[in-house]
XYZ file of C-alpha atoms in Angstrom:
461
model
C 26.989 -53.207 6.098
C 29.786 -50.636 6.093
C 29.726 -50.557 2.296
C 25.993 -49.919 2.363
C 26.427 -47.031 4.777
C 29.081 -45.510 2.517
C 26.797 -45.652 -0.527
C 23.750 -44.289 1.277
C 24.787 -40.566 1.224
C 25.629 -40.852 -2.476
C 22.225 -42.320 -3.262
C 20.501 -39.645 -1.202
C 22.391 -36.844 -2.963
C 21.458 -38.241 -6.356
C 17.811 -38.537 -5.431
C 17.804 -35.049 -3.946
C 17.814 -33.637 -7.457
C 14.500 -35.283 -8.249
C 12.261 -32.310 -7.490
C 8.663 -32.935 -8.470
C 7.435 -29.323 -8.541
C 6.800 -27.502 -11.844
C 9.396 -24.999 -13.044
C 8.207 -21.455 -12.377
C 7.574 -18.985 -15.160
C 6.192 -15.489 -14.738
C 2.657 -15.489 -16.200
C 2.161 -13.623 -19.451
C 0.115 -10.437 -19.154
C -1.979 -8.595 -21.775
C 0.176 -5.464 -21.989
C -0.656 -3.134 -24.894
C 1.981 -1.603 -27.113
C 1.113 1.917 -26.006
C -1.320 3.946 -23.916
C -4.429 5.341 -25.505
C -4.444 8.532 -23.423
C -0.779 9.478 -23.926
C 0.885 9.080 -27.286
C 4.380 7.644 -27.046
C 3.929 6.098 -23.606
C 4.936 2.437 -23.523
C 4.661 -0.031 -20.625
C 7.574 -1.974 -19.166
C 8.006 -5.092 -17.052
C 7.597 -4.907 -13.244
C 10.730 -4.086 -11.270
C 9.452 -2.658 -8.023
C 12.893 -2.571 -6.390
C 13.706 0.660 -8.260
C 14.119 3.670 -6.000
C 11.018 5.810 -5.745
C 12.473 8.782 -3.894
C 10.522 11.455 -1.993
C 7.946 12.005 -4.717
C 5.927 14.441 -2.607
C 8.681 17.060 -3.031
C 7.396 17.510 -6.594
C 4.587 19.635 -5.119
C 7.012 22.148 -3.589
C 5.342 22.500 -0.172
C 7.705 22.360 2.844
C 4.924 21.437 5.276
C 3.852 18.492 3.098
C 7.507 17.403 2.857
C 7.793 17.302 6.629
C 4.505 15.468 7.138
C 5.134 12.864 4.423
C 8.555 12.046 5.828
C 6.912 11.300 9.199
C 4.400 8.823 7.796
C 6.928 6.020 7.296
C 7.971 5.998 10.960
C 4.671 6.898 12.645
C 1.813 5.437 10.618
C 0.336 2.360 12.265
C -0.688 0.680 9.008
C 2.930 0.929 7.866
C 4.065 -0.405 11.245
C 1.725 -3.379 10.824
C 3.137 -4.043 7.356
C 6.680 -3.908 8.773
C 5.689 -6.488 11.388
C 4.137 -8.755 8.748
C 7.322 -8.558 6.684
C 9.441 -9.453 9.723
C 7.109 -12.365 10.396
C 7.445 -13.571 6.795
C 11.243 -13.436 6.987
C 11.166 -15.499 10.173
C 9.019 -18.104 8.397
C 11.632 -18.280 5.623
C 14.352 -18.939 8.202
C 12.202 -21.657 9.781
C 11.564 -23.351 6.426
C 15.234 -23.271 5.455
C 16.208 -24.798 8.793
C 14.249 -27.924 7.837
C 16.846 -28.641 5.131
C 19.555 -29.319 7.741
C 19.999 -32.085 10.347
C 18.663 -31.667 13.854
C 21.082 -32.409 16.725
C 19.936 -33.248 20.251
C 21.812 -33.633 23.518
C 20.037 -35.702 26.164
C 20.848 -36.831 29.679
C 18.933 -38.728 32.340
C 19.333 -40.252 35.788
C 16.952 -42.936 37.161
C 16.731 -44.631 40.532
C 14.479 -47.654 40.852
C 13.563 -50.214 43.508
C 10.641 -51.796 45.305
C 9.522 -54.108 48.094
C 10.185 -57.249 46.062
C 13.316 -56.016 44.340
C 16.648 -57.504 45.278
C 18.213 -54.051 45.552
C 17.759 -50.450 44.685
C 19.615 -49.433 41.508
C 20.744 -46.301 39.676
C 21.025 -45.751 35.956
C 22.739 -42.792 34.263
C 22.622 -41.973 30.554
C 24.087 -39.261 28.299
C 23.947 -39.170 24.525
C 24.109 -36.937 21.476
C 21.926 -37.765 18.521
C 20.836 -36.383 15.215
C 18.123 -36.854 12.637
C 17.789 -35.686 9.052
C 15.098 -35.945 6.441
C 16.799 -35.860 3.026
C 14.886 -33.607 0.652
C 14.719 -36.285 -2.045
C 11.618 -34.984 -3.832
C 12.169 -31.287 -3.234
C 9.321 -30.872 -0.755
C 11.403 -28.990 1.793
C 13.062 -26.837 -0.836
C 9.645 -26.025 -2.261
C 8.491 -25.004 1.198
C 11.519 -22.760 1.630
C 11.053 -21.316 -1.866
C 7.391 -20.673 -1.258
C 8.142 -18.962 2.048
C 10.784 -16.817 0.347
C 8.304 -15.796 -2.357
C 5.732 -14.974 0.313
C 8.317 -12.872 2.145
C 9.041 -10.990 -1.064
C 5.307 -10.431 -1.470
C 5.209 -9.084 2.099
C 8.060 -6.719 1.239
C 6.025 -5.457 -1.721
C 2.976 -5.140 0.545
C 5.095 -3.010 2.861
C 6.020 -0.751 -0.049
C 2.321 -0.579 -0.987
C 1.367 0.381 2.565
C 3.955 3.163 2.578
C 2.861 4.460 -0.805
C -0.803 4.298 0.178
C -0.251 6.133 3.464
C 1.897 8.796 1.806
C -0.643 9.213 -0.998
C -3.549 9.478 1.427
C -1.639 12.057 3.431
C -0.946 14.105 0.293
C -4.609 13.955 -0.754
C -5.823 15.010 2.683
C -3.269 17.807 2.813
C -4.316 19.086 -0.606
C -7.968 19.016 0.489
C -7.094 20.819 3.731
C -5.252 23.611 1.901
C -8.163 23.777 -0.516
C -10.465 24.261 2.502
C -8.169 27.052 3.747
C -8.460 28.771 0.377
C -12.232 28.283 0.271
C -12.528 29.889 3.722
C -10.401 32.828 2.584
C -12.606 33.147 -0.472
C -15.760 33.017 1.629
C -14.318 35.526 4.118
C -13.833 37.964 1.233
C -17.311 37.168 -0.053
C -18.895 37.693 3.380
C -17.134 41.044 3.726
C -18.449 42.043 0.302
C -21.984 40.901 1.123
C -21.881 42.896 4.376
C -21.047 46.034 2.435
C -23.840 45.338 -0.046
C -26.278 44.763 2.828
C -25.287 48.083 4.334
C -25.846 49.824 0.976
C -29.222 48.125 0.575
C -30.333 49.144 4.046
C -29.325 52.723 3.345
C -31.289 52.672 0.086
C -34.285 51.195 1.918
C -34.062 53.888 4.592
C -33.980 56.515 1.877
C -37.023 54.970 0.208
C -35.108 54.064 -2.933
C -35.208 50.257 -2.450
C -37.871 47.945 -1.148
C -37.723 45.773 1.958
C -37.449 42.688 -0.261
C -34.002 43.896 -1.370
C -32.886 43.983 2.260
C -34.214 40.484 2.862
C -32.432 39.162 -0.218
C -29.153 40.750 0.900
C -29.539 39.243 4.369
C -30.244 35.833 2.816
C -27.122 36.051 0.665
C -24.995 36.964 3.664
C -26.426 34.206 5.882
C -25.891 31.570 3.182
C -22.271 32.637 2.695
C -21.623 32.455 6.442
C -23.236 29.017 6.587
C -21.096 27.839 3.669
C -17.981 28.961 5.523
C -18.971 26.976 8.608
C -19.440 23.900 6.419
C -15.945 24.306 4.960
C -14.578 24.834 8.469
C -16.088 21.506 9.544
C -14.534 19.741 6.560
C -11.140 21.237 7.379
C -11.330 19.990 10.956
C -12.111 16.466 9.751
C -9.181 16.549 7.328
C -6.862 17.719 10.087
C -8.017 14.825 12.262
C -7.429 12.370 9.405
C -3.877 13.676 8.913
C -3.204 13.256 12.636
C -4.252 9.602 12.481
C -2.030 9.013 9.433
C 0.873 10.391 11.441
C 0.084 8.110 14.373
C -1.027 10.977 16.626
C -4.180 11.719 18.562
C -6.210 14.458 16.826
C -6.202 16.490 20.054
C -2.382 16.655 19.925
C -2.079 17.811 16.325
C -2.887 21.052 14.540
C -1.997 22.698 11.239
C -2.102 26.459 10.963
C -4.214 27.838 8.153
C -2.234 28.903 5.098
C -2.783 29.759 1.484
C -2.164 26.865 -0.906
C 1.435 26.697 -2.127
C 1.181 23.366 -3.898
C 2.417 23.255 -7.454
C 1.033 20.921 -10.114
C 4.032 18.810 -11.189
C 4.503 18.333 -14.893
C 4.895 14.766 -16.140
C 8.195 14.454 -18.041
C 8.082 12.624 -21.385
C 10.629 10.056 -20.200
C 8.332 8.554 -17.586
C 6.447 6.021 -19.787
C 9.338 3.572 -20.013
C 9.190 2.997 -16.266
C 5.473 2.211 -16.026
C 4.702 -0.753 -13.763
C 8.354 -0.947 -12.736
C 7.546 0.499 -9.332
C 4.062 -0.884 -8.738
C 4.504 -2.835 -5.488
C 1.031 -4.360 -5.753
C 1.984 -5.885 -9.106
C 5.184 -7.312 -7.630
C 3.288 -8.732 -4.644
C 0.759 -10.447 -6.916
C 3.540 -11.973 -9.043
C 5.384 -13.270 -5.972
C 2.193 -14.905 -4.744
C 2.017 -16.751 -8.053
C 5.522 -18.067 -7.372
C 4.517 -19.142 -3.858
C 1.446 -20.929 -5.231
C 3.639 -22.693 -7.784
C 5.795 -24.102 -4.976
C 2.686 -25.433 -3.249
C 2.099 -27.715 -6.243
C 5.512 -29.310 -5.692
C 4.831 -29.741 -1.994
C 1.529 -31.461 -2.738
C 3.057 -33.742 -5.410
C 5.801 -34.873 -3.035
C 3.165 -36.768 -1.038
C 3.012 -39.331 -3.874
C 6.535 -40.484 -3.030
C 8.036 -42.114 0.062
C 9.657 -40.065 2.806
C 13.049 -41.053 4.188
C 14.489 -40.324 7.636
C 18.056 -40.912 8.837
C 19.002 -40.976 12.517
C 22.143 -41.623 14.546
C 23.159 -41.367 18.180
C 26.153 -41.929 20.369
C 26.183 -41.918 24.150
C 26.957 -43.638 27.422
C 24.982 -45.571 30.024
C 26.121 -46.746 33.475
C 24.853 -47.534 36.949
C 27.402 -45.198 38.538
C 27.943 -41.573 37.621
C 31.711 -41.882 38.025
C 31.955 -44.492 35.291
C 29.428 -42.952 32.922
C 31.906 -41.849 30.262
C 34.047 -44.978 30.216
C 34.550 -46.430 26.760
C 33.133 -49.759 27.892
C 29.819 -48.046 28.671
C 29.396 -46.430 25.253
C 26.288 -46.943 23.165
C 25.583 -46.098 19.525
C 22.825 -46.520 16.998
C 22.111 -45.862 13.324
C 18.654 -45.803 11.849
C 16.967 -45.566 8.485
C 13.206 -45.360 8.088
C 10.949 -44.920 5.107
C 7.220 -44.315 4.865
C 4.878 -44.486 1.897
C 1.152 -43.880 1.823
C -0.530 -46.758 0.031
C -4.150 -45.649 0.163
C -5.872 -42.463 1.338
C -8.985 -42.446 -0.862
C -7.585 -39.843 -3.275
C -6.670 -37.264 -0.627
C -3.225 -36.681 -2.131
C -4.636 -36.095 -5.605
C -7.212 -33.725 -4.150
C -4.461 -31.723 -2.458
C -2.535 -31.527 -5.744
C -5.676 -30.333 -7.533
C -6.220 -27.790 -4.785
C -2.669 -26.474 -5.188
C -3.092 -26.209 -8.968
C -6.352 -24.323 -8.530
C -4.629 -22.024 -6.051
C -1.939 -21.356 -8.647
C -4.547 -20.605 -11.319
C -6.262 -18.231 -8.897
C -2.998 -16.420 -8.173
C -2.277 -16.108 -11.918
C -5.730 -14.635 -12.555
C -5.296 -12.179 -9.684
C -1.874 -11.165 -10.989
C -3.194 -10.523 -14.478
C -6.159 -8.623 -13.076
C -3.766 -6.462 -11.042
C -1.846 -5.613 -14.201
C -5.039 -4.724 -16.090
C -6.267 -2.597 -13.182
C -2.913 -0.807 -13.085
C -3.107 -0.052 -16.804
C -6.654 1.300 -16.435
C -5.571 3.360 -13.427
C -2.808 5.022 -15.423
C -5.127 5.657 -18.373
C -7.688 7.249 -16.024
C -5.158 9.575 -14.456
C -3.637 10.538 -17.796
C -7.114 11.515 -18.960
C -7.745 13.457 -15.752
C -4.405 15.263 -16.023
C -5.107 16.401 -19.570
C -8.778 17.314 -19.122
C -8.342 19.142 -15.810
C -5.611 21.344 -17.286
C -8.049 22.414 -20.012
C -10.846 22.845 -17.489
C -8.729 25.118 -15.295
C -8.241 27.595 -18.132
C -11.958 27.581 -18.899
C -12.846 28.022 -15.221
C -10.418 30.933 -14.993
C -12.114 32.678 -17.914
C -15.559 32.002 -16.475
C -14.548 33.384 -13.082
C -13.143 36.578 -14.587
C -16.281 37.134 -16.638
C -18.557 36.453 -13.650
C -16.595 38.921 -11.496
C -17.047 41.619 -14.151
C -20.776 40.942 -14.423
C -21.163 41.122 -10.647
C -19.366 44.458 -10.433
C -21.251 45.958 -13.360
C -24.662 44.970 -11.997
C -23.764 46.201 -8.539
C -22.804 49.588 -10.004
C -26.047 49.709 -12.006
C -28.013 48.796 -8.859
C -26.441 51.688 -6.995
C -27.492 53.902 -9.884
C -31.028 52.520 -9.685
C -30.897 50.992 -13.157
C -31.567 47.320 -12.190
C -33.344 45.470 -9.443
C -31.547 43.726 -6.614
C -32.604 40.292 -7.907
C -30.207 40.672 -10.816
C -27.429 41.575 -8.394
C -28.143 38.472 -6.319
C -28.033 36.258 -9.389
C -24.716 37.780 -10.457
C -23.255 37.386 -6.961
C -24.226 33.714 -6.806
C -22.727 33.088 -10.242
C -19.493 34.883 -9.362
C -19.064 32.992 -6.076
C -19.752 29.653 -7.728
C -17.261 30.446 -10.487
C -14.546 31.354 -7.955
C -15.119 28.201 -5.958
C -15.181 26.067 -9.115
C -11.832 27.540 -10.176
C -10.338 26.775 -6.769
C -11.736 23.232 -6.915
C -10.323 22.440 -10.339
C -6.899 23.586 -9.156
C -7.124 21.141 -6.245
C -8.412 18.455 -8.594
C -5.298 18.832 -10.761
C -3.107 18.305 -7.717
C -5.195 15.328 -6.652
C -4.894 13.814 -10.139
C -1.124 14.283 -9.969
C -0.989 12.330 -6.712
C -3.155 9.593 -8.210
C -0.915 9.371 -11.288
C 2.173 9.139 -9.089
C 0.569 6.282 -7.174
C -0.480 4.596 -10.423
C 3.160 4.722 -11.525
C 4.259 3.113 -8.266
C 5.578 6.252 -6.593
C 7.026 9.164 -8.469
C 8.465 9.349 -11.960
C 12.134 9.635 -11.194
C 14.043 7.250 -13.442
C 16.371 4.744 -11.872
C 20.062 5.731 -11.989
């Protein structure tokens, strides 16, 4: 018997290497050799642990810098992601604890008797015991590995939540400053329309212009004022959205109006080699594949018997004073095994379910990679096209301003009707607003490209 007990740990240790789960390999992904929309750009493998840095400083706006730095500590979506990551780490600790023995300390005191009993008696017991399930088939290790992979996925989800909140803040801030500029533009336009209305009324009073000219001038002015109110409403909504992103009530937050100071950051040529290295969503999807792979091993382990070892040592006596005497000691050793003989194919069904879950995770991972590639291509296209559009919009705005001024001078000289002036004014205002919008669109595309690259384009040291 003693010899058997000596050999038992050796046998258990040898069997413990018999893991039944499949070896994990990162799924292959259909990465192209280069990007279609940027010659020389080449993708790289995911490595989301690389430092992203405060990418919003690329836009050179001190107010945006201050707001973006507050998102990480105040945004409630980020706080929820932090809590989920902490929860995942606790699950890892719980799963790893299952690999070690469990020790218990117990004590009891009983007093028994009855009408027919010869006497009333006491019984005292104290013991320390332990139990351990050897991880012969790797089920417990697979559970711990799967929990660790899930925790890593939660860490990547946390990075995604931060990046998403920071990106949304930047987009809202850009739109808010764009609204400020549009209101400044409309204020200038309203002031100009008021002067034109005054001129038209004077011409009407002098009998030079008809009443229709006055009505057209009043219509132009009213429409411009209405447009400004619409932009003002949009700005208020953007300010409220920024407050929520910062974890504040909209009533307790305000941003003073200011002219846009945001620069359009230039993409350095060295960025391509780091593509996908900082995409936390890609990393999260890959880690979920690893977790699904461990589930296959857990399911397969049900085909094999489970083994439990137990031992205890304690004392039992009828008097408390003599409880810990050597003559009252008690001990036990136990070994139990269990094997499912028939469950109508339930084990095989669970294995098939785990394999299907792994296939699903692989497909989702590959789809995430493809979506990331398309996202980068889209933003590269937008970056290039919007830069060309801005120059064309600038030329169009300058030409429209000249036409407006020339026709207004000719109207004062009585050479053209007011309808031509109105048409020129509408064209000039639309051209100015289109130029302002394309400038904001370039900044928005820069934010989107930064997010597509996983947060900034600063190379790892």
